Amino acid sequence: MHSTLLISRELPTLQYTSTPERFDETWSAPLATLLGLGRAAGADFIEFFLERVNYISCLAEDDIISSIAPRLSRGAGVRVFRGKADCYVSTNDLSFSGLKSALEKGLSILGLQLPSENAYIPEINLEPLRDYATLKEKDAWLSKCSSMREMGEVLLDANSQLKLKASHVQSRRAVYFRDWQEVLVVSSDGTNARDIRLTQSVGYNLLCADGAHRSSIAKRVGDTSDPGFLRSWDYESNAEEVAIAAGQMLYADYVESGTYPIIMANQFGGVIFHEACGHLLETTQIERNTSPFADKKGEKIAHENLTAWDEGLSSTAFGTIDMDDEGMPAQRTLLIEKGILKNFIADRAGSLHTGHPRTGSGRRQSYAFAAASRMRNTYIAPGDYTNEDLFASIDKGIYCKKMGGGSVGATGQFNFGVDEAYLIENGKITKPLKGATLIGEAKEIMNKISMSSNDLALAAGFCGSISGSIYVTVGQPHIKVDSITVGGR
Amino acid sequence: MPTINNIATDAQEKAARLGIKKFDIYGSTVDENSVQVDRGAPKQVKASNRSSVIVRVWNEDQTMGVTSTTDVDPSGLELALKTAYEASFFGVKENVPDFSPEASAPIADKSDEKAPQAPVSELLESLLEAEKELLSAHPAIKGVPYNGLAQRDIDRFYLNSDGAIRNEARSYASIYLYSKTEEEGRKPRSGGAFRISRSLEQLDINGCLKETVEKTISHLNYEKVKSGKYRVVFSPEAFLSLLGAFSNLFNAQNILDKQSLSTPESLGTKIASPLLSVCDDALHPDNVAAETFDGEGTPTRRVSLITDGVLTGFLHNSGTAKRLNAQPTGHANIGAKVSVGSHFYHVFPGAAASQEYSLANAENVILIDDLQALHAGVKALQGSFSLPFDGWLVENGKLTSIESATVAGDFLELLQSILFVEKEPELTPGGVCPRVWVDGLSITGE
């Protein structure tokens, strides 16, 4: 009887022609063949992640454009599972033979043998290409973005605004980048999905100096869906905000170390939740047994005031994605509701290892990384208080208006820097402070977030972890933390 | 993957076709295998073989543009050359980067040192054994949540349209182990170590294991430390990480960009205690990751940065050297704007110390083993830092682990407050350095 199944020995004779400049339907057949080959070798699951990137950054320093740096990239990652063990192989070679070599390497590492030359290659039925790029009219995005000339013009105009608004300026920088990424995810469970992401960010770095006094303030805004984003950047108000903050901090005293009640501002203040809790709800941490919340689902882990979300759906937010890097549509995931832990953030491998359901959170920096459970837009929900209520509740404390970066360690201990802080005395802001670092234990701090204001706002950020640096949103309303250790002088 | 000679030939052909007369290319290929394990089983195995190049093109007006790409076949190179040419019309018009005057200068000690890669199964076996030994070293050690064993081959090259061409190849193997404890009624504690070597065969896995065990156990019995000013001893790794965070002090590009704590006039001034001397030495015999040329093809070398407390040198690329009337030092990273980066610090005692100190009889001294979260706690342009650390309180030679604390200060003040630079250097991944004693730093504990 004639079989339509491919036989192993026929593989070298196959001639595939995939469109080089677009991950369209022509990629389905060769990838399905390779998935079949992987299954024939005994792999339980195989995934191909293909990526093309067209990135450019532009830097204005004082009154010149000092750097325009385009970067072009293409590559693929092949992930092979055998039971719960997995292997990830990445390559720049997107030819059929290049992808086949990468697959064979992955199979070999997991101790799997290629099928004999007379073996049949199972057919993998892929879903019809789920093309978010075409469905959402993203194919023309790149051509609608600002040209190199326009980038330069906007940044120089923006930098001239800083010159007008700031004093004691040592250096002014305006920075822009555009990251255009096309991805295709094809896997042996039938997933066949394509997307285009357009991430842009622009901002200022201002350094002021007066004798031994120095202050440096940065501000950045970001977007994920508007090719005209740079054109509509409101640099005048951003310049004013940065200039005022730098002026305030220039002569600020160093904070006196100790334990204080603090108020954290909205927007980037959300980094506290991101670091102190968000990372510990990723299945990556559950797998490693480095999360104190691993067995707390359904239990109270935070103050009853606190509800928090992680989602990929907010339009234009920096962590918004139509699908994750494993081809799963993004979701809105309730993490904590009134202090009760509701859900974890899970990717495919994390789900396999921990049993928690996938949440469309498998993310990675590029084809060089296997996807891992990562946050998207993560924020504390607004509460019933006003900012006045929060300040009025503090006799002596610190207002953390602008946070720097932070991190969380293997024991749940977190820390982050404060770029712009003020002393609160008797409910009022009295003077600027610098040099503060907030330190705490995740389990303890979550029960000390006792008041949330009603002014939720989000901010663009970057998150570095096991699968590289990715774009995320952090956010919160103004919140009060009853007490926290503040490192200073 | 194309060879360097293929890339050179392809680039010349494509450039000629596009009418591009002046260009240079820096690139590398990396072939890497790495493994992680989890409780006696492989967790993830990774393998990669990737290439990338950075192409710089000068147009008829002698302005320069750049493009980087991972697509190094002829069509990818052509696109990169075209894009760089387009970008060149927006390049700077003053202080335009140029070829290094030393791009063809002889490299004294050039040798390719690739080691054969061990099979992945051998990597897994070694790491599983290390994890097993670590878990059995002490009942409180319940996991090794972060671990990895990797081997990597790197080929790098530089070529330009004037005929300069250089390449070198190296192999490395590295391991990290980071264990965590759990005990009833106690907070989890952790400790870790890292080793790097030229090959798996030479890799000191046992040393890494032993250090991880010692550090982890040493933190089991912890106490809070009172906030206040302390005499602090930095471990070699901790001091080097702080020095690296404030490397703008020596970075000529940062200085010219006014993004530094130094100015061109700082050269020759006393910036530290006379007890301290610092060099950057890419070719130090202990530097496993030694590179013989930088991104502009300039040979690397030993550069004196601080001599007996006096700032004696900056790190340069060819452009900063020209502007500051100095020689390139082999520290360039090419790009649209050529940046400068250090290679391998060598910290050693400067002037003779009037008094020597020892942990064996130290009282109320903080020994900092490892500084954390430098990306968040260092304000490199302000000179200040406030950082969590792993360390111990030392009383008459007895070490007690500190539960949780931060150290804060001003880096320039810290350099002036150095009390003692010990004689015995230690090799770390970032350089060679002894323990460094500093007076009067703020510690926040309870």
Coordinates of N, CA, C and O in Angstrom, one line a residue, chain A residues 59 61-62 64-75 79 84-92 105 109 148-149 170-171 173 207 214-216 254 257-258 285-291 353 367-370 404-407 410-411 413 415-419 434-437 439 441 444 466 485-489, chain B residues 1 31 33 36 38-39 42-52 66-71 73 79-80 83 86-87 90-92 120 145-147 178 180 182 187-190 227 257-261 336-337 372-373 375-377 379 381-382 384-388 403-406 408-410 413 442-445:
Chain A
L59 N 21.4 58.5 20.0 CA 21.8 59.2 21.2 C 22.1 60.6 20.8 O 23.0 60.8 19.9
E61 N 23.8 63.9 22.5 CA 24.6 64.4 23.7 C 24.8 65.8 23.5 O 25.4 66.3 22.5
D62 N 24.3 66.6 24.5 CA 24.2 68.1 24.4 C 23.6 68.4 23.0 O 22.5 68.1 22.8
I64 N 24.7 67.5 19.8 CA 25.0 66.7 18.7 C 24.4 65.3 18.8 O 24.2 64.8 19.9
I65 N 24.2 64.7 17.6 CA 23.8 63.3 17.6 C 25.1 62.5 17.6 O 25.9 62.6 16.6
S66 N 25.4 61.8 18.7 CA 26.7 61.2 18.8 C 26.7 59.7 18.4 O 27.7 59.1 18.2
S67 N 25.5 59.2 18.2 CA 25.4 57.8 17.8 C 24.1 57.4 17.2 O 23.0 57.7 17.8
I68 N 24.1 56.8 16.0 CA 23.0 56.1 15.4 C 23.4 54.7 15.2 O 24.4 54.5 14.4
A69 N 22.8 53.8 15.8 CA 23.4 52.4 15.7 C 22.3 51.4 15.3 O 21.5 50.9 16.2
P70 N 22.2 51.0 14.1 CA 21.3 50.0 13.7 C 21.9 48.6 14.0 O 23.1 48.4 14.0
R71 N 21.0 47.6 14.3 CA 21.4 46.3 14.5 C 20.4 45.3 13.8 O 19.2 45.5 14.0
L72 N 20.9 44.4 13.0 CA 20.0 43.5 12.3 C 20.4 42.1 12.9 O 21.5 41.8 13.1
S73 N 19.3 41.3 13.1 CA 19.6 40.0 13.7 C 18.6 39.0 13.2 O 17.4 39.4 12.9
R74 N 19.0 37.8 13.0 CA 18.1 36.7 12.8 C 18.6 35.4 13.4 O 19.9 35.3 13.5
G75 N 17.8 34.6 13.8 CA 18.2 33.3 14.4 C 17.1 32.5 14.8 O 15.9 32.9 14.7
R79 N 13.9 23.9 21.0 CA 13.8 23.3 22.3 C 13.2 21.9 22.2 O 12.2 21.7 21.6
K84 N 10.8 15.3 31.5 CA 10.9 16.6 32.1 C 12.3 17.3 31.8 O 12.5 18.5 32.1
A85 N 13.2 16.6 31.2 CA 14.5 17.1 30.8 C 14.3 17.9 29.5 O 13.6 17.4 28.6
D86 N 15.0 19.0 29.3 CA 14.9 19.7 28.1 C 16.3 20.2 27.7 O 17.2 20.4 28.5
C87 N 16.4 20.5 26.4 CA 17.6 21.0 25.8 C 17.3 22.1 24.9 O 16.3 22.1 24.2
Y88 N 18.1 23.2 24.8 CA 17.9 24.3 24.0 C 19.1 24.6 23.1 O 20.2 24.7 23.6
V89 N 18.9 24.6 21.8 CA 20.0 24.9 20.9 C 19.7 26.1 20.0 O 18.6 26.2 19.5
S90 N 20.6 27.0 19.9 CA 20.3 28.2 19.1 C 21.4 28.4 18.0 O 22.5 27.9 18.1
T91 N 20.9 29.0 16.9 CA 21.8 29.1 15.8 C 21.4 30.4 15.0 O 20.2 30.8 15.1
N92 N 22.3 30.9 14.2 CA 22.0 32.0 13.2 C 21.5 31.4 11.9 O 21.1 32.2 11.0
K105 N 21.4 18.3 17.0 CA 22.3 18.5 18.2 C 21.5 18.3 19.5 O 21.9 17.7 20.5
I109 N 22.0 15.5 22.4 CA 22.4 15.9 23.8 C 21.4 15.2 24.8 O 21.8 14.8 25.9
M148 N 15.9 57.8 10.3 CA 17.1 58.2 11.0 C 17.2 59.8 11.2 O 17.5 60.3 12.2
R149 N 16.8 60.4 10.1 CA 16.8 61.9 10.1 C 15.9 62.4 11.2 O 16.2 63.3 12.0
Q170 N 25.8 69.5 33.7 CA 27.1 69.0 33.3 C 27.0 68.2 31.9 O 27.8 68.4 31.1
S171 N 25.9 67.5 31.8 CA 25.7 66.8 30.5 C 24.2 66.5 30.3 O 23.5 66.3 31.3
R173 N 21.5 64.3 27.9 CA 21.4 63.2 26.9 C 19.9 62.9 26.7 O 19.1 62.8 27.6
L207 N 22.6 65.1 34.0 CA 23.6 65.2 35.1 C 23.9 66.6 35.4 O 24.3 67.4 34.5
R214 N 26.3 66.8 43.2 CA 26.0 66.2 41.9 C 24.6 65.6 42.0 O 24.2 65.1 43.1
S215 N 23.9 65.6 40.9 CA 22.6 64.8 40.8 C 22.5 64.3 39.4 O 22.9 65.0 38.5
S216 N 21.9 63.1 39.3 CA 21.7 62.6 38.0 C 20.2 62.0 38.0 O 19.9 61.3 38.9
Y254 N 22.3 63.4 52.5 CA 22.2 61.9 52.5 C 21.2 61.5 53.5 O 21.1 62.1 54.6
S257 N 20.4 56.4 57.8 CA 19.9 55.0 57.7 C 19.0 54.7 58.9 O 19.2 55.3 60.0
G258 N 18.2 53.8 58.7 CA 17.2 53.4 59.8 C 16.0 52.7 59.3 O 15.9 52.3 58.1
Q285 N 11.0 30.4 39.8 CA 11.5 30.4 41.2 C 10.9 29.2 42.0 O 11.5 28.7 42.9
I286 N 9.6 28.9 41.6 CA 9.0 27.7 42.3 C 9.8 26.5 42.1 O 10.1 25.7 43.0
E287 N 10.2 26.3 40.8 CA 11.0 25.1 40.4 C 12.3 25.0 41.2 O 12.7 24.0 41.6
R288 N 12.9 26.2 41.4 CA 14.2 26.2 42.1 C 14.1 26.2 43.7 O 15.0 26.2 44.4
N289 N 12.8 26.2 44.1 CA 12.6 26.2 45.5 C 13.2 27.5 46.2 O 13.7 27.5 47.3
T290 N 13.1 28.6 45.4 CA 13.6 29.8 45.9 C 12.5 30.8 46.2 O 12.8 32.0 46.4
S291 N 11.3 30.4 46.2 CA 10.2 31.3 46.5 C 9.5 30.9 47.9 O 9.1 29.8 48.1
H353 N 6.9 21.3 35.2 CA 7.6 21.0 36.4 C 6.8 21.3 37.7 O 7.1 20.6 38.8
Y367 N 16.2 34.8 20.4 CA 16.3 33.4 20.0 C 17.5 32.7 20.8 O 17.6 31.5 20.9
A368 N 18.4 33.5 21.4 CA 19.5 32.9 22.1 C 19.1 32.3 23.5 O 19.9 31.6 24.1
F369 N 17.9 32.6 23.9 CA 17.4 32.1 25.2 C 16.1 31.2 25.1 O 15.3 31.5 24.2
A370 N 16.1 30.2 25.9 CA 14.8 29.4 26.0 C 13.8 30.3 26.8 O 14.2 31.1 27.7
G404 N 15.0 53.7 41.6 CA 16.0 53.2 40.7 C 15.7 51.7 40.5 O 14.6 51.3 40.7
G405 N 16.7 51.0 40.1 CA 16.5 49.5 39.9 C 16.6 48.7 41.2 O 16.8 49.3 42.2
G406 N 16.4 47.4 41.1 CA 16.4 46.6 42.3 C 16.6 45.1 41.9 O 16.8 44.8 40.7
S407 N 16.7 44.3 42.9 CA 16.8 42.8 42.6 C 16.3 42.1 43.8 O 16.2 42.6 44.9
A410 N 18.2 34.7 46.3 CA 17.7 33.4 46.4 C 16.9 33.1 47.7 O 16.2 32.2 47.8
T411 N 17.1 34.0 48.7 CA 16.5 33.8 50.0 C 15.3 34.7 50.1 O 14.7 34.8 51.2
Q413 N 15.3 38.0 49.8 CA 15.7 39.3 50.3 C 15.8 40.2 49.0 O 16.4 39.8 48.0
N415 N 16.2 44.4 47.4 CA 16.7 45.7 47.6 C 16.5 46.6 46.4 O 16.4 46.1 45.3
F416 N 16.3 47.8 46.6 CA 16.3 48.7 45.4 C 16.7 50.1 45.8 O 16.5 50.6 46.9
G417 N 17.3 50.8 44.8 CA 17.7 52.2 45.1 C 16.6 53.2 44.9 O 15.7 52.9 44.1
V418 N 16.8 54.3 45.5 CA 15.8 55.4 45.3 C 16.5 56.6 44.7 O 17.5 57.1 45.3
D419 N 16.1 57.0 43.6 CA 16.7 58.1 42.9 C 16.3 59.5 43.4 O 17.0 60.5 43.3
K434 N 19.1 62.0 49.5 CA 19.7 61.1 48.4 C 20.4 60.0 49.1 O 20.6 60.0 50.3
G435 N 20.7 59.0 48.3 CA 21.6 57.9 48.8 C 20.8 56.8 49.5 O 21.4 56.0 50.2
A436 N 19.5 56.7 49.3 CA 18.7 55.7 50.0 C 18.6 54.4 49.2 O 18.4 54.4 48.0
T437 N 18.7 53.3 50.0 CA 18.4 52.0 49.4 C 17.4 51.3 50.3 O 17.5 51.3 51.6
I439 N 15.6 48.0 51.7 CA 16.0 46.6 51.9 C 14.9 45.8 52.7 O 14.4 46.4 53.6
E441 N 12.6 41.7 53.3 CA 12.3 40.4 53.0 C 10.9 40.3 52.4 O 10.0 41.0 52.9
E444 N 7.9 39.5 54.5 CA 7.5 40.5 55.5 C 6.9 41.7 54.9 O 5.9 42.3 55.4
I466 N 16.5 35.0 34.0 CA 17.1 33.8 33.3 C 16.9 33.8 31.8 O 17.8 33.2 31.1
T485 N 13.6 48.9 56.1 CA 14.9 49.3 56.4 C 15.4 50.1 55.3 O 15.3 49.8 54.1
V486 N 16.0 51.3 55.6 CA 16.5 52.2 54.6 C 18.0 52.3 54.8 O 18.4 52.8 55.9
G487 N 18.8 51.9 53.9 CA 20.2 52.0 53.9 C 20.6 53.4 53.5 O 20.1 53.9 52.5
G488 N 21.5 54.0 54.3 CA 22.0 55.4 53.9 C 23.3 55.6 54.6 O 24.1 54.7 54.8
R489 N 23.5 56.8 55.0 CA 24.8 57.2 55.7 C 24.5 57.3 57.2 O 23.4 57.7 57.7
Chain B
M1 N 29.2 27.9 9.0 CA 29.5 29.3 9.3 C 30.7 29.8 8.5 O 31.7 29.1 8.5
D31 N 30.8 29.3 20.2 CA 30.3 27.9 20.2 C 30.3 27.4 21.7 O 31.3 27.3 22.3
N33 N 28.4 25.2 25.1 CA 27.5 24.2 25.7 C 27.4 24.5 27.2 O 28.5 24.8 27.8
Q36 N 22.7 22.8 33.5 CA 22.2 23.0 34.8 C 21.6 21.7 35.4 O 21.1 21.0 34.6
D38 N 19.2 19.9 38.7 CA 18.3 20.1 39.8 C 18.0 18.8 40.5 O 17.4 17.9 39.9
R39 N 18.4 18.7 41.7 CA 18.1 17.6 42.6 C 18.4 16.2 41.9 O 17.5 15.4 41.8
P42 N 19.3 16.3 35.2 CA 19.6 17.4 34.4 C 18.4 18.4 34.4 O 17.2 17.9 34.4
K43 N 18.6 19.7 34.4 CA 17.5 20.6 34.4 C 17.4 21.3 33.0 O 16.4 21.2 32.4
Q44 N 18.5 21.9 32.6 CA 18.4 22.4 31.2 C 19.8 22.3 30.6 O 20.8 22.6 31.3
V45 N 19.9 21.9 29.4 CA 21.1 21.9 28.6 C 21.0 22.9 27.5 O 20.0 22.9 26.8
K46 N 22.0 23.7 27.3 CA 21.9 24.6 26.2 C 23.1 24.5 25.3 O 24.2 24.2 25.8
A47 N 22.9 24.7 24.0 CA 24.0 24.7 23.1 C 23.8 25.8 22.1 O 22.6 26.1 21.8
S48 N 24.8 26.5 21.7 CA 24.6 27.5 20.7 C 25.9 27.7 19.8 O 27.0 27.4 20.3
N49 N 25.6 28.1 18.6 CA 26.7 28.4 17.7 C 26.3 29.7 17.0 O 25.4 29.6 16.1
R50 N 26.8 30.8 17.4 CA 26.3 32.1 16.9 C 27.5 33.0 16.4 O 28.5 32.9 17.0
S51 N 27.2 33.8 15.4 CA 28.2 34.7 15.0 C 27.6 36.1 15.0 O 26.3 36.3 14.9
S52 N 28.4 37.1 15.1 CA 27.9 38.5 14.9 C 29.1 39.4 14.5 O 30.2 39.1 14.8
V66 N 27.5 52.8 11.2 CA 27.7 51.5 11.7 C 26.5 50.7 11.7 O 25.4 51.2 11.7
T67 N 26.6 49.4 11.5 CA 25.5 48.4 11.7 C 26.1 47.1 12.2 O 27.1 46.7 11.8
S68 N 25.3 46.5 13.1 CA 25.7 45.2 13.6 C 24.7 44.2 13.0 O 23.6 44.5 12.8
T69 N 25.2 43.0 12.8 CA 24.3 41.9 12.3 C 24.8 40.5 12.7 O 26.0 40.3 13.0
T70 N 23.8 39.6 12.8 CA 24.2 38.2 13.1 C 24.1 37.4 11.8 O 24.4 36.2 11.8
D71 N 23.8 38.1 10.7 CA 23.7 37.5 9.4 C 25.0 37.7 8.6 O 25.2 38.7 8.0
D73 N 26.3 35.8 6.1 CA 26.5 35.3 4.8 C 26.6 36.6 3.8 O 26.4 37.7 4.3
L79 N 23.7 43.8 3.2 CA 22.7 44.6 3.9 C 23.3 45.5 5.0 O 23.0 46.7 5.2
A80 N 24.2 44.9 5.7 CA 24.8 45.6 6.8 C 25.7 46.8 6.3 O 25.7 47.9 6.8
T83 N 23.3 49.5 5.1 CA 22.6 50.2 6.3 C 23.7 51.1 7.0 O 23.3 52.2 7.4
E86 N 24.1 54.2 4.9 CA 23.0 55.1 5.1 C 23.2 55.9 6.4 O 23.0 57.1 6.5
A87 N 23.6 55.1 7.5 CA 23.7 55.7 8.8 C 24.9 56.7 8.8 O 24.9 57.7 9.6
F90 N 24.5 60.5 9.0 CA 24.1 61.1 10.2 C 25.1 61.0 11.3 O 24.9 61.2 12.5
G91 N 26.3 60.5 10.9 CA 27.4 60.4 11.8 C 28.0 61.7 12.3 O 27.7 62.8 11.7
V92 N 28.8 61.7 13.4 CA 29.3 62.9 13.9 C 30.3 63.6 12.9 O 30.9 62.9 12.1
V120 N 28.7 16.7 26.3 CA 27.7 17.3 27.3 C 27.5 16.3 28.4 O 27.3 16.7 29.6
P145 N 20.0 26.0 44.2 CA 19.1 26.5 43.2 C 19.7 27.2 42.0 O 19.2 27.2 40.9
Y146 N 20.9 27.7 42.1 CA 21.6 28.2 41.0 C 22.9 27.5 40.8 O 23.8 27.4 41.7
N147 N 23.0 26.9 39.6 CA 24.3 26.2 39.3 C 24.4 26.1 37.8 O 23.5 26.3 37.1
Y178 N 25.6 27.8 43.8 CA 25.0 28.7 44.8 C 24.0 27.9 45.6 O 23.0 27.5 45.1
K180 N 21.6 26.9 49.1 CA 20.7 27.5 50.0 C 20.4 26.6 51.2 O 20.3 25.4 51.0
E182 N 18.1 25.6 54.7 CA 16.8 25.7 55.4 C 16.9 25.0 56.8 O 17.3 23.9 56.8
K187 N 16.2 31.8 59.3 CA 16.0 32.3 57.9 C 16.9 31.6 57.0 O 18.0 31.1 57.3
P188 N 16.4 31.4 55.7 CA 17.3 30.7 54.7 C 18.5 31.5 54.5 O 18.5 32.8 54.5
R189 N 19.6 30.8 54.3 CA 20.9 31.5 54.1 C 21.5 30.9 52.8 O 21.1 29.8 52.3
S190 N 22.5 31.6 52.2 CA 23.0 31.1 51.0 C 24.5 31.5 50.8 O 25.0 32.3 51.5
S227 N 23.7 49.5 63.4 CA 24.0 50.5 62.4 C 25.1 51.4 63.0 O 25.1 51.7 64.2
D257 N 33.1 62.8 27.7 CA 31.6 63.0 27.7 C 31.1 63.6 28.9 O 29.9 63.8 29.1
K258 N 32.0 64.0 29.8 CA 31.6 64.5 31.2 C 30.7 63.6 31.9 O 29.7 64.0 32.6
Q259 N 31.0 62.3 31.8 CA 30.2 61.3 32.5 C 31.1 60.5 33.4 O 31.1 59.3 33.5
S260 N 32.0 61.3 34.1 CA 33.0 60.7 34.9 C 33.2 61.5 36.2 O 33.0 62.7 36.2
L261 N 33.8 60.8 37.2 CA 34.2 61.6 38.4 C 35.6 62.2 38.1 O 36.0 63.0 39.0
A336 N 28.7 52.7 16.9 CA 28.5 54.0 16.3 C 29.3 55.0 17.1 O 29.8 56.0 16.6
K337 N 29.3 54.8 18.4 CA 30.2 55.6 19.3 C 31.2 54.6 19.9 O 30.7 53.6 20.6
Q372 N 26.2 43.2 46.6 CA 25.1 42.8 45.7 C 24.4 44.1 45.1 O 24.5 45.2 45.7
A373 N 23.6 43.8 44.1 CA 22.7 44.8 43.5 C 23.5 46.1 43.1 O 23.0 47.1 43.3
H375 N 23.9 47.3 40.3 CA 23.1 48.1 39.3 C 22.1 49.0 39.9 O 21.8 50.0 39.3
A376 N 21.7 48.7 41.1 CA 20.7 49.5 41.8 C 21.3 50.5 42.8 O 20.8 51.6 42.9
G377 N 22.4 50.1 43.4 CA 22.9 50.8 44.6 C 24.1 51.7 44.3 O 24.5 52.4 45.2
K379 N 25.6 54.9 42.4 CA 25.3 56.1 41.6 C 26.7 56.5 41.0 O 27.4 57.3 41.6
L381 N 27.8 58.3 38.7 CA 28.1 59.7 38.3 C 28.1 60.6 39.5 O 28.6 61.8 39.4
Q382 N 27.5 60.2 40.6 CA 27.6 61.0 41.8 C 28.7 60.5 42.8 O 29.0 61.2 43.7
S384 N 28.5 57.9 44.7 CA 28.0 57.3 46.0 C 27.5 55.9 45.7 O 27.2 55.5 44.6
F385 N 27.5 55.1 46.8 CA 27.0 53.8 46.7 C 26.3 53.4 48.0 O 26.6 54.0 49.1
S386 N 25.3 52.6 47.9 CA 24.6 52.0 49.1 C 24.1 50.6 48.7 O 23.2 50.4 47.9
L387 N 24.9 49.6 49.3 CA 24.7 48.3 48.7 C 24.6 47.2 49.8 O 25.3 47.2 50.8
P388 N 23.6 46.3 49.6 CA 23.6 45.1 50.5 C 24.8 44.3 50.3 O 25.4 44.3 49.2
E403 N 23.2 39.2 59.5 CA 22.0 38.8 58.9 C 21.6 39.5 57.7 O 21.3 38.9 56.6
S404 N 21.6 40.8 57.7 CA 21.2 41.6 56.6 C 21.6 43.0 56.8 O 21.3 43.6 57.8
A405 N 22.4 43.6 55.9 CA 22.9 44.9 56.1 C 23.4 45.5 54.8 O 23.5 44.8 53.8
T406 N 23.5 46.9 54.8 CA 24.1 47.6 53.7 C 25.3 48.4 54.1 O 25.4 48.8 55.2
A408 N 27.4 51.9 52.9 CA 27.2 53.1 52.0 C 28.4 54.0 52.2 O 29.0 54.0 53.2
G409 N 28.6 54.8 51.1 CA 29.7 55.7 51.2 C 29.9 56.4 49.9 O 29.1 56.3 48.9
D410 N 31.0 57.2 49.8 CA 31.4 57.9 48.6 C 32.7 57.3 48.2 O 33.6 57.1 48.9
E413 N 35.9 59.2 48.6 CA 36.3 59.2 50.0 C 36.9 57.9 50.4 O 37.8 57.8 51.2
S442 N 29.7 53.7 56.5 CA 28.4 53.5 57.1 C 27.8 52.1 56.9 O 27.7 51.7 55.7
I443 N 27.4 51.5 57.9 CA 26.8 50.2 57.8 C 25.4 50.3 58.4 O 25.2 50.9 59.5
T444 N 24.4 49.9 57.7 CA 23.0 49.9 58.2 C 22.6 48.5 58.5 O 22.6 47.6 57.6
G445 N 22.3 48.2 59.7 CA 21.8 46.9 60.1 C 20.5 47.1 60.9 O 19.5 47.3 60.3

